[in-house]
């Protein structure tokens, strides 16, 4: 029932009002990417839990051990049973099953654009939060130190073997 004036944030219009109603959706399916298996998993779990939802956590196959250890830590911290659950397995098998399951009320996915597009088609009308691959540019200003800019662009493109959503791609 909270209301916010449109100009309460930069760029907002005074002529608009937002009404905020924090209502849990139910069960959130959280699917993080393989390359940041703990950081981006926590970035999905925390908002879902804070908003009053239960979570089914489906880590990437390559990051499953990190995900299992994270959920074990939550269970050791006496999280209520059933609040956070983990299922592991290949995305094309268990992920597809979960995305289409009638008990899922929202999906949060970070990963490739092709997978996100396929997931969105399978999810139908389930609310989605998708963070998909980008075309991140490296911009070199006219007054830049060209050698330093080149070093930073190479680092930005190839660190983590380029396997990050923020890697410079053009």
CSV table of N, CA and C in Angstrom, one decimal:
chain,number,residue,atom,x,y,z
A,1,UNK,N,0.8,-1.2,0.0
A,1,UNK,CA,0.0,0.0,0.0
A,1,UNK,C,0.8,1.3,0.0
A,2,UNK,N,2.1,1.2,0.0
A,2,UNK,CA,3.0,2.3,0.0
A,2,UNK,C,2.9,3.0,-1.4
A,3,UNK,N,2.9,4.4,-1.4
A,3,UNK,CA,2.9,5.1,-2.7
A,3,UNK,C,4.2,5.9,-2.8
A,4,UNK,N,4.7,6.0,-4.0
A,4,UNK,CA,5.9,6.8,-4.2
A,4,UNK,C,5.6,7.8,-5.3
A,5,UNK,N,6.1,9.0,-5.1
A,5,UNK,CA,5.9,10.0,-6.2
A,5,UNK,C,6.9,9.7,-7.3
A,6,UNK,N,6.5,10.0,-8.5
A,6,UNK,CA,7.3,9.7,-9.7
A,6,UNK,C,8.7,10.5,-9.6
A,7,UNK,N,8.7,11.6,-9.0
A,7,UNK,CA,10.0,12.4,-9.0
A,7,UNK,C,10.9,12.0,-7.8
A,8,UNK,N,10.6,10.9,-7.1
A,8,UNK,CA,11.4,10.5,-6.0
A,8,UNK,C,12.7,9.8,-6.4
A,9,UNK,N,12.9,9.6,-7.7
A,9,UNK,CA,14.1,9.0,-8.2
A,9,UNK,C,14.5,9.8,-9.4
A,10,UNK,N,15.8,9.8,-9.7
A,10,UNK,CA,16.3,10.6,-10.9
A,10,UNK,C,15.6,10.2,-12.2
A,11,UNK,N,15.1,11.3,-12.9
A,11,UNK,CA,14.5,11.0,-14.2
A,11,UNK,C,13.0,10.8,-14.1
A,12,UNK,N,12.5,10.6,-12.9
A,12,UNK,CA,11.0,10.3,-12.7
A,12,UNK,C,10.2,11.6,-12.9
A,13,UNK,N,9.0,11.4,-13.3
A,13,UNK,CA,8.0,12.4,-13.6
A,13,UNK,C,7.2,12.8,-12.4
A,14,UNK,N,7.0,14.0,-12.1
A,14,UNK,CA,6.2,14.5,-11.0
A,14,UNK,C,4.7,14.1,-11.2
A,15,UNK,N,4.3,13.9,-12.4
A,15,UNK,CA,2.9,13.7,-12.7
A,15,UNK,C,2.5,12.2,-12.5
A,16,UNK,N,3.4,11.3,-12.1
A,16,UNK,CA,3.1,9.9,-11.9
A,16,UNK,C,3.3,9.5,-10.5
A,17,UNK,N,2.5,8.5,-10.1
A,17,UNK,CA,2.6,8.0,-8.7
A,17,UNK,C,2.6,6.4,-8.9
A,18,UNK,N,3.5,5.8,-8.1
A,18,UNK,CA,3.6,4.4,-8.1
A,18,UNK,C,3.0,3.8,-6.8
A,19,UNK,N,2.2,2.8,-6.9
A,19,UNK,CA,1.7,2.2,-5.7
A,19,UNK,C,2.5,0.8,-5.6
A,20,UNK,N,3.1,0.7,-4.4
A,20,UNK,CA,3.9,-0.5,-4.2
A,20,UNK,C,3.2,-1.4,-3.2
A,21,UNK,N,3.0,-2.6,-3.6
A,21,UNK,CA,2.4,-3.6,-2.8
A,21,UNK,C,3.2,-4.9,-2.8
A,22,UNK,N,3.9,-5.1,-1.7
A,22,UNK,CA,4.8,-6.3,-1.6
A,22,UNK,C,4.0,-7.5,-1.2
A,23,UNK,N,3.8,-8.3,-2.2
A,23,UNK,CA,3.0,-9.6,-2.0
A,23,UNK,C,3.9,-10.7,-2.5
A,24,UNK,N,4.2,-11.7,-1.7
A,24,UNK,CA,5.0,-12.9,-2.2
A,24,UNK,C,4.2,-13.6,-3.3
A,25,UNK,N,5.0,-14.1,-4.3
A,25,UNK,CA,4.5,-14.8,-5.4
A,25,UNK,C,4.3,-16.2,-5.1
A,26,UNK,N,5.1,-16.8,-4.3
A,26,UNK,CA,5.0,-18.2,-3.9
A,26,UNK,C,6.3,-18.9,-4.0
A,27,UNK,N,6.5,-19.6,-5.1
A,27,UNK,CA,7.8,-20.4,-5.3
A,27,UNK,C,8.5,-19.8,-6.5
A,28,UNK,N,9.8,-19.3,-6.2
A,28,UNK,CA,10.6,-18.8,-7.2
A,28,UNK,C,11.7,-19.8,-7.6
A,29,UNK,N,11.8,-20.0,-8.9
A,29,UNK,CA,12.8,-20.9,-9.5
A,29,UNK,C,14.0,-20.0,-9.8
A,30,UNK,N,15.2,-20.2,-9.1
A,30,UNK,CA,16.4,-19.4,-9.3
A,30,UNK,C,17.4,-20.2,-10.1
A,31,UNK,N,17.8,-19.7,-11.2
A,31,UNK,CA,18.8,-20.4,-12.1
A,31,UNK,C,19.9,-19.4,-12.4
A,32,UNK,N,21.0,-19.6,-11.6
A,32,UNK,CA,22.2,-18.7,-11.9
A,32,UNK,C,23.1,-19.3,-12.9
A,33,UNK,N,24.1,-18.6,-13.5
A,33,UNK,CA,25.0,-19.1,-14.5
A,33,UNK,C,26.2,-19.9,-13.8
A,34,UNK,N,27.0,-20.5,-14.6
A,34,UNK,CA,28.1,-21.3,-14.1
A,34,UNK,C,29.3,-20.5,-13.7
A,35,UNK,N,29.4,-19.3,-14.2
A,35,UNK,CA,30.7,-18.6,-14.0
A,35,UNK,C,30.8,-17.8,-12.7
A,36,UNK,N,29.7,-17.5,-12.0
A,36,UNK,CA,29.7,-16.9,-10.7
A,36,UNK,C,28.7,-17.7,-9.9
A,37,UNK,N,29.0,-19.0,-9.5
A,37,UNK,CA,28.0,-19.8,-9.0
A,37,UNK,C,27.5,-19.5,-7.6
A,38,UNK,N,28.2,-18.7,-6.8
A,38,UNK,CA,27.8,-18.3,-5.5
A,38,UNK,C,27.2,-16.8,-5.5
A,39,UNK,N,28.0,-15.9,-6.1
A,39,UNK,CA,27.6,-14.5,-6.1
A,39,UNK,C,26.3,-14.3,-6.8
A,40,UNK,N,26.1,-14.8,-8.0
A,40,UNK,CA,24.8,-14.6,-8.7
A,40,UNK,C,23.7,-15.4,-8.1
A,41,UNK,N,24.1,-16.6,-7.5
A,41,UNK,CA,23.0,-17.4,-6.8
A,41,UNK,C,22.5,-16.6,-5.7
A,42,UNK,N,23.4,-16.0,-4.9
A,42,UNK,CA,22.9,-15.2,-3.7
A,42,UNK,C,22.1,-14.0,-4.1
A,43,UNK,N,22.5,-13.4,-5.3
A,43,UNK,CA,21.7,-12.3,-5.8
A,43,UNK,C,20.3,-12.7,-6.3
A,44,UNK,N,20.0,-14.0,-6.5
A,44,UNK,CA,18.7,-14.4,-6.8
A,44,UNK,C,18.0,-14.9,-5.5
A,45,UNK,N,18.7,-15.6,-4.7
A,45,UNK,CA,18.0,-16.1,-3.5
A,45,UNK,C,17.6,-15.0,-2.5
A,46,UNK,N,18.5,-14.1,-2.2
A,46,UNK,CA,18.2,-13.1,-1.2
A,46,UNK,C,16.9,-12.3,-1.5
A,47,UNK,N,16.7,-11.7,-2.7
A,47,UNK,CA,15.5,-11.0,-3.0
A,47,UNK,C,14.2,-11.8,-2.9
A,48,UNK,N,14.3,-13.1,-3.4
A,48,UNK,CA,13.2,-13.9,-3.4
A,48,UNK,C,12.8,-14.2,-1.9
A,49,UNK,N,13.8,-14.5,-1.1
A,49,UNK,CA,13.5,-14.8,0.3
A,49,UNK,C,13.0,-13.6,1.1
A,50,UNK,N,13.6,-12.5,0.9
A,50,UNK,CA,13.2,-11.2,1.6
A,50,UNK,C,11.8,-10.9,1.2
A,51,UNK,N,11.4,-11.2,0.0
A,51,UNK,CA,10.0,-10.9,-0.5
A,51,UNK,C,9.0,-11.9,0.0
A,52,UNK,N,9.4,-12.9,0.8
A,52,UNK,CA,8.5,-13.8,1.4
A,52,UNK,C,8.2,-15.1,0.5
A,53,UNK,N,9.1,-15.4,-0.4
A,53,UNK,CA,8.9,-16.5,-1.3
A,53,UNK,C,9.7,-17.7,-0.8
A,54,UNK,N,9.3,-18.9,-1.2
A,54,UNK,CA,10.1,-20.1,-1.1
A,54,UNK,C,10.9,-20.1,-2.4
A,55,UNK,N,12.1,-20.9,-2.4
A,55,UNK,CA,12.9,-20.9,-3.6
A,55,UNK,C,13.3,-22.4,-3.9
A,56,UNK,N,13.2,-22.6,-5.2
A,56,UNK,CA,13.8,-23.8,-5.8
A,56,UNK,C,15.1,-23.3,-6.5
A,57,UNK,N,16.2,-23.8,-6.1
A,57,UNK,CA,17.5,-23.3,-6.6
A,57,UNK,C,18.0,-24.4,-7.6
A,58,UNK,N,18.2,-24.1,-8.8
A,58,UNK,CA,18.7,-25.0,-9.8
A,58,UNK,C,20.1,-24.4,-10.3
A,59,UNK,N,21.2,-24.9,-9.7
A,59,UNK,CA,22.5,-24.3,-10.1
A,59,UNK,C,22.9,-24.9,-11.4
A,60,UNK,N,23.8,-24.2,-12.1
A,60,UNK,CA,24.4,-24.7,-13.3
A,60,UNK,C,25.1,-26.0,-13.0
A,61,UNK,N,25.1,-26.9,-14.0
A,61,UNK,CA,25.8,-28.2,-13.8
A,61,UNK,C,27.2,-28.0,-13.4
A,62,UNK,N,27.9,-27.0,-14.0
A,62,UNK,CA,29.3,-26.8,-13.7
A,62,UNK,C,29.5,-26.1,-12.4
A,63,UNK,N,28.5,-25.6,-11.7
A,63,UNK,CA,28.6,-24.9,-10.4
A,63,UNK,C,27.8,-25.6,-9.4
A,64,UNK,N,27.4,-26.8,-9.6
A,64,UNK,CA,26.5,-27.5,-8.7
A,64,UNK,C,27.1,-27.7,-7.3
A,65,UNK,N,28.4,-28.0,-7.2
A,65,UNK,CA,29.0,-28.2,-5.8
A,65,UNK,C,29.0,-27.0,-5.0
A,66,UNK,N,29.3,-25.8,-5.6
A,66,UNK,CA,29.2,-24.5,-4.9
A,66,UNK,C,27.8,-24.3,-4.4
A,67,UNK,N,26.8,-24.6,-5.3
A,67,UNK,CA,25.4,-24.4,-4.9
A,67,UNK,C,25.0,-25.3,-3.8
A,68,UNK,N,25.4,-26.5,-3.9
A,68,UNK,CA,25.0,-27.5,-2.8
A,68,UNK,C,25.6,-27.0,-1.5
A,69,UNK,N,26.9,-26.6,-1.4
A,69,UNK,CA,27.5,-26.1,-0.2
A,69,UNK,C,26.8,-24.9,0.3
A,70,UNK,N,26.4,-24.0,-0.6
A,70,UNK,CA,25.7,-22.8,-0.1
A,70,UNK,C,24.3,-23.1,0.5
A,71,UNK,N,23.6,-24.0,-0.1
A,71,UNK,CA,22.3,-24.4,0.5
A,71,UNK,C,22.5,-25.2,1.8
A,72,UNK,N,23.5,-26.1,1.8
A,72,UNK,CA,23.8,-26.8,3.1
A,72,UNK,C,24.1,-25.8,4.2
A,73,UNK,N,24.8,-24.7,3.9
A,73,UNK,CA,25.1,-23.6,4.9
A,73,UNK,C,23.8,-23.0,5.4
A,74,UNK,N,22.8,-22.7,4.5
A,74,UNK,CA,21.5,-22.2,4.9
A,74,UNK,C,20.8,-23.1,5.8
A,75,UNK,N,20.8,-24.4,5.5
A,75,UNK,CA,20.1,-25.4,6.3
A,75,UNK,C,20.8,-25.5,7.7
A,76,UNK,N,22.1,-25.4,7.7
A,76,UNK,CA,22.8,-25.4,9.0
A,76,UNK,C,22.5,-24.2,9.8
A,77,UNK,N,22.1,-23.1,9.1
A,77,UNK,CA,21.7,-21.8,9.8
A,77,UNK,C,20.3,-21.9,10.3
A,78,UNK,N,19.7,-23.1,10.2
A,78,UNK,CA,18.3,-23.3,10.7
A,78,UNK,C,17.3,-22.6,9.9
A,79,UNK,N,17.5,-22.4,8.5
A,79,UNK,CA,16.4,-21.9,7.7
A,79,UNK,C,15.2,-22.9,7.8
A,80,UNK,N,14.0,-22.4,7.8
A,80,UNK,CA,12.9,-23.3,7.9
A,80,UNK,C,12.9,-24.4,6.8
A,81,UNK,N,12.6,-25.6,7.1
A,81,UNK,CA,12.6,-26.7,6.2
A,81,UNK,C,11.7,-26.4,5.0
A,82,UNK,N,12.1,-26.6,3.8
A,82,UNK,CA,11.3,-26.4,2.6
A,82,UNK,C,11.3,-25.0,2.1
A,83,UNK,N,12.0,-24.1,2.8
A,83,UNK,CA,12.0,-22.7,2.3
A,83,UNK,C,13.0,-22.5,1.1
A,84,UNK,N,14.1,-23.2,1.2
A,84,UNK,CA,15.1,-23.2,0.1
A,84,UNK,C,15.4,-24.6,-0.2
A,85,UNK,N,15.2,-25.0,-1.5
A,85,UNK,CA,15.4,-26.4,-1.9
A,85,UNK,C,16.4,-26.3,-3.1
A,86,UNK,N,17.1,-27.4,-3.3
A,86,UNK,CA,18.1,-27.4,-4.5
A,86,UNK,C,17.8,-28.6,-5.3
A,87,UNK,N,17.8,-28.5,-6.6
A,87,UNK,CA,17.8,-29.6,-7.5
A,87,UNK,C,18.9,-29.4,-8.5
A,88,UNK,N,19.6,-30.5,-8.7
A,88,UNK,CA,20.8,-30.4,-9.7
A,88,UNK,C,20.5,-31.3,-10.9
A,89,UNK,N,21.2,-31.1,-11.9
A,89,UNK,CA,21.0,-31.9,-13.1
A,89,UNK,C,21.1,-31.0,-14.4
A,90,UNK,N,21.1,-31.6,-15.5
A,90,UNK,CA,21.3,-30.9,-16.8
A,90,UNK,C,20.1,-30.0,-17.0
A,91,UNK,N,20.3,-28.7,-17.4
A,91,UNK,CA,19.3,-27.8,-17.7
A,91,UNK,C,18.2,-28.3,-18.7
A,92,UNK,N,18.7,-29.0,-19.7
A,92,UNK,CA,17.8,-29.5,-20.7
A,92,UNK,C,16.8,-30.6,-20.2
A,93,UNK,N,17.1,-31.1,-19.0
A,93,UNK,CA,16.3,-32.2,-18.4
A,93,UNK,C,15.5,-31.6,-17.2
A,94,UNK,N,16.2,-31.4,-16.1
A,94,UNK,CA,15.6,-30.9,-14.9
A,94,UNK,C,15.1,-29.5,-15.0
A,95,UNK,N,16.0,-28.6,-15.7
A,95,UNK,CA,15.6,-27.2,-15.9
A,95,UNK,C,14.3,-27.0,-16.6
A,96,UNK,N,14.2,-27.8,-17.7
A,96,UNK,CA,12.9,-27.7,-18.5
A,96,UNK,C,11.7,-28.2,-17.7
A,97,UNK,N,11.9,-29.2,-17.0
A,97,UNK,CA,10.8,-29.8,-16.2
A,97,UNK,C,10.4,-28.7,-15.2
A,98,UNK,N,11.3,-28.1,-14.5
A,98,UNK,CA,11.0,-27.1,-13.5
A,98,UNK,C,10.3,-25.8,-14.1
A,99,UNK,N,10.8,-25.4,-15.2
A,99,UNK,CA,10.3,-24.2,-15.9
A,99,UNK,C,8.8,-24.4,-16.2
A,100,UNK,N,8.5,-25.6,-16.6
A,100,UNK,CA,7.1,-25.9,-17.0
A,100,UNK,C,6.2,-26.4,-15.9
A,101,UNK,N,6.8,-26.5,-14.7
A,101,UNK,CA,6.0,-27.1,-13.5
A,101,UNK,C,5.0,-26.1,-13.1
A,102,UNK,N,3.8,-26.6,-12.8
A,102,UNK,CA,2.7,-25.7,-12.3
A,102,UNK,C,2.9,-25.1,-11.0
A,103,UNK,N,3.8,-25.6,-10.2
A,103,UNK,CA,4.1,-25.1,-8.8
A,103,UNK,C,5.1,-23.9,-8.8
A,104,UNK,N,5.6,-23.6,-10.0
A,104,UNK,CA,6.6,-22.4,-10.0
A,104,UNK,C,5.8,-21.2,-10.3
A,105,UNK,N,6.0,-20.1,-9.5
A,105,UNK,CA,5.3,-18.9,-9.7
A,105,UNK,C,6.1,-17.7,-10.3
A,106,UNK,N,7.4,-17.9,-10.3
A,106,UNK,CA,8.3,-16.9,-10.9
A,106,UNK,C,9.6,-17.6,-11.2
A,107,UNK,N,10.3,-17.1,-12.3
A,107,UNK,CA,11.6,-17.6,-12.7
A,107,UNK,C,12.6,-16.5,-12.8
A,108,UNK,N,13.8,-16.7,-12.2
A,108,UNK,CA,14.9,-15.7,-12.3
A,108,UNK,C,16.0,-16.5,-12.9
A,109,UNK,N,16.5,-16.1,-14.1
A,109,UNK,CA,17.5,-16.8,-14.9
A,109,UNK,C,18.6,-15.8,-15.3
A,110,UNK,N,19.8,-16.3,-15.2
A,110,UNK,CA,20.9,-15.5,-15.8
A,110,UNK,C,21.7,-16.5,-16.6
A,111,UNK,N,21.9,-16.2,-17.9
A,111,UNK,CA,22.6,-17.0,-18.8
A,111,UNK,C,22.6,-16.5,-20.2
A,112,UNK,N,22.8,-17.4,-21.2
A,112,UNK,CA,22.8,-17.1,-22.6
A,112,UNK,C,21.5,-16.7,-23.2
A,113,UNK,N,21.5,-15.9,-24.2
A,113,UNK,CA,20.3,-15.4,-24.9
A,113,UNK,C,19.5,-16.5,-25.5
A,114,UNK,N,20.1,-17.5,-26.1
A,114,UNK,CA,19.4,-18.6,-26.7
A,114,UNK,C,18.6,-19.4,-25.7
A,115,UNK,N,19.3,-19.7,-24.5
A,115,UNK,CA,18.7,-20.4,-23.5
A,115,UNK,C,17.5,-19.6,-22.9
A,116,UNK,N,17.8,-18.3,-22.7
A,116,UNK,CA,16.7,-17.4,-22.1
A,116,UNK,C,15.5,-17.3,-23.0
A,117,UNK,N,15.7,-17.3,-24.3
A,117,UNK,CA,14.6,-17.2,-25.3
A,117,UNK,C,13.8,-18.5,-25.2
A,118,UNK,N,14.5,-19.7,-25.2
A,118,UNK,CA,13.8,-21.0,-25.1
A,118,UNK,C,13.1,-21.1,-23.7
A,119,UNK,N,13.7,-20.6,-22.7
A,119,UNK,CA,13.1,-20.7,-21.3
A,119,UNK,C,11.8,-19.8,-21.3
A,120,UNK,N,11.8,-18.6,-21.9
A,120,UNK,CA,10.7,-17.8,-21.9
A,120,UNK,C,9.5,-18.4,-22.7
A,121,UNK,N,9.8,-19.1,-23.8
A,121,UNK,CA,8.7,-19.8,-24.5
A,121,UNK,C,8.1,-20.9,-23.7
A,122,UNK,N,9.0,-21.6,-23.0
A,122,UNK,CA,8.5,-22.8,-22.2
A,122,UNK,C,7.7,-22.3,-20.9
A,123,UNK,N,8.1,-21.1,-20.4
A,123,UNK,CA,7.5,-20.6,-19.2
A,123,UNK,C,6.1,-20.1,-19.4
A,124,UNK,N,5.7,-19.7,-20.6
A,124,UNK,CA,4.4,-19.2,-20.8
A,124,UNK,C,4.1,-17.9,-20.1
A,125,UNK,N,3.2,-17.8,-19.3
A,125,UNK,CA,2.8,-16.6,-18.6
A,125,UNK,C,3.4,-16.4,-17.2
A,126,UNK,N,4.3,-17.3,-16.8
A,126,UNK,CA,5.0,-17.2,-15.5
A,126,UNK,C,5.9,-15.9,-15.6
A,127,UNK,N,5.8,-15.1,-14.5
A,127,UNK,CA,6.7,-13.9,-14.5
A,127,UNK,C,8.2,-14.3,-14.6
A,128,UNK,N,8.9,-13.6,-15.4
A,128,UNK,CA,10.4,-13.9,-15.6
A,128,UNK,C,11.2,-12.7,-15.3
A,129,UNK,N,12.4,-13.0,-14.8
A,129,UNK,CA,13.5,-12.0,-14.7
A,129,UNK,C,14.6,-12.6,-15.5
A,130,UNK,N,15.0,-12.1,-16.6
A,130,UNK,CA,16.1,-12.6,-17.4
A,130,UNK,C,17.2,-11.7,-17.5
A,131,UNK,N,18.4,-12.2,-17.2
A,131,UNK,CA,19.6,-11.4,-17.4
A,131,UNK,C,20.4,-12.2,-18.4
A,132,UNK,N,20.4,-11.7,-19.7
A,132,UNK,CA,21.0,-12.5,-20.8
A,132,UNK,C,22.2,-11.9,-21.3
A,133,UNK,N,22.9,-12.6,-22.2
A,133,UNK,CA,24.2,-12.1,-22.7
A,133,UNK,C,24.0,-10.7,-23.4
A,134,UNK,N,25.1,-10.0,-23.4
A,134,UNK,CA,25.1,-8.7,-24.0
A,134,UNK,C,26.1,-8.5,-25.1
A,135,UNK,N,26.2,-7.3,-25.6
A,135,UNK,CA,27.2,-6.9,-26.6
A,135,UNK,C,28.0,-5.7,-26.1
A,136,UNK,N,28.6,-5.9,-24.9
A,136,UNK,CA,29.3,-4.9,-24.2
A,136,UNK,C,30.5,-4.3,-25.0
A,137,UNK,N,30.4,-2.9,-25.2
A,137,UNK,CA,31.5,-2.3,-26.0
A,137,UNK,C,32.6,-1.8,-25.0
A,138,UNK,N,33.8,-1.7,-25.6
A,138,UNK,CA,34.9,-1.0,-25.0
A,138,UNK,C,35.0,0.4,-25.7
A,139,UNK,N,34.9,1.4,-24.9
A,139,UNK,CA,34.9,2.8,-25.5
A,139,UNK,C,36.2,3.5,-25.1
A,140,UNK,N,36.9,4.0,-26.0
A,140,UNK,CA,38.1,4.7,-25.8
A,140,UNK,C,37.9,6.1,-26.2
A,141,UNK,N,38.1,7.0,-25.2
A,141,UNK,CA,37.9,8.4,-25.4
A,141,UNK,C,39.1,9.0,-26.1
A,142,UNK,N,38.9,10.1,-26.7
A,142,UNK,CA,39.9,10.8,-27.5
A,142,UNK,C,41.2,11.1,-26.7
A,143,UNK,N,41.0,11.4,-25.4
A,143,UNK,CA,42.2,11.8,-24.6
A,143,UNK,C,42.8,10.7,-23.8
A,144,UNK,N,42.4,9.4,-24.1
A,144,UNK,CA,42.8,8.3,-23.4
A,144,UNK,C,44.3,7.9,-23.7
A,145,UNK,N,44.9,7.3,-22.7
A,145,UNK,CA,46.2,6.7,-23.0
A,145,UNK,C,45.9,5.4,-23.7
A,146,UNK,N,46.3,5.4,-25.0
A,146,UNK,CA,45.9,4.2,-25.9
A,146,UNK,C,46.5,2.9,-25.4
A,147,UNK,N,47.7,2.9,-25.0
A,147,UNK,CA,48.3,1.7,-24.5
A,147,UNK,C,47.6,1.1,-23.2
A,148,UNK,N,47.3,2.0,-22.3
A,148,UNK,CA,46.5,1.6,-21.1
A,148,UNK,C,45.1,1.1,-21.5
A,149,UNK,N,44.5,1.8,-22.4
A,149,UNK,CA,43.1,1.4,-22.9
A,149,UNK,C,43.2,0.1,-23.5
A,150,UNK,N,44.2,-0.2,-24.3
A,150,UNK,CA,44.4,-1.5,-25.0
A,150,UNK,C,44.5,-2.6,-23.9
A,151,UNK,N,45.3,-2.4,-22.9
A,151,UNK,CA,45.5,-3.4,-21.9
A,151,UNK,C,44.2,-3.7,-21.1
A,152,UNK,N,43.5,-2.6,-20.8
A,152,UNK,CA,42.2,-2.8,-20.1
A,152,UNK,C,41.1,-3.5,-21.0
A,153,UNK,N,41.1,-3.2,-22.2
A,153,UNK,CA,40.2,-3.8,-23.1
A,153,UNK,C,40.5,-5.3,-23.2
A,154,UNK,N,41.7,-5.6,-23.4
A,154,UNK,CA,42.1,-7.1,-23.4
A,154,UNK,C,41.7,-7.8,-22.1
A,155,UNK,N,42.0,-7.1,-21.0
A,155,UNK,CA,41.6,-7.7,-19.7
A,155,UNK,C,40.1,-7.9,-19.6
A,156,UNK,N,39.4,-6.8,-20.0
A,156,UNK,CA,37.9,-6.9,-20.0
A,156,UNK,C,37.3,-7.9,-20.9
A,157,UNK,N,38.0,-8.2,-22.0
A,157,UNK,CA,37.4,-9.1,-22.9
A,157,UNK,C,37.8,-10.6,-22.6
A,158,UNK,N,39.0,-10.8,-22.1
A,158,UNK,CA,39.5,-12.2,-21.9
A,158,UNK,C,39.6,-12.7,-20.5
A,159,UNK,N,39.5,-11.9,-19.5
A,159,UNK,CA,39.5,-12.4,-18.1
A,159,UNK,C,38.4,-13.4,-18.0
A,160,UNK,N,38.5,-14.4,-17.2
A,160,UNK,CA,37.6,-15.5,-17.0
A,160,UNK,C,37.3,-16.1,-18.4
A,161,UNK,N,38.3,-16.1,-19.3
A,161,UNK,CA,38.2,-16.6,-20.7
A,161,UNK,C,37.0,-16.0,-21.4
A,162,UNK,N,36.6,-14.8,-21.0
A,162,UNK,CA,35.5,-14.1,-21.7
A,162,UNK,C,34.2,-14.6,-21.3
A,163,UNK,N,34.1,-15.5,-20.3
A,163,UNK,CA,32.9,-16.2,-19.9
A,163,UNK,C,32.2,-15.4,-18.8
A,164,UNK,N,31.9,-14.1,-19.0
A,164,UNK,CA,31.1,-13.4,-18.1
A,164,UNK,C,30.2,-12.4,-18.9
A,165,UNK,N,29.1,-12.1,-18.3
A,165,UNK,CA,28.1,-11.3,-19.0
A,165,UNK,C,28.6,-9.9,-19.3
A,166,UNK,N,29.6,-9.4,-18.4
A,166,UNK,CA,30.1,-8.1,-18.6
A,166,UNK,C,31.4,-8.0,-19.4
A,167,UNK,N,31.8,-9.1,-20.0
A,167,UNK,CA,33.0,-9.1,-20.8
A,167,UNK,C,32.9,-8.2,-22.0
A,168,UNK,N,33.9,-7.5,-22.3
A,168,UNK,CA,33.9,-6.6,-23.5
A,168,UNK,C,33.8,-7.5,-24.7
A,169,UNK,N,32.9,-7.2,-25.6
A,169,UNK,CA,32.7,-8.1,-26.8
A,169,UNK,C,32.9,-7.3,-28.1
A,170,UNK,N,32.9,-6.0,-28.0
A,170,UNK,CA,33.2,-5.2,-29.2
A,170,UNK,C,33.8,-3.9,-28.9
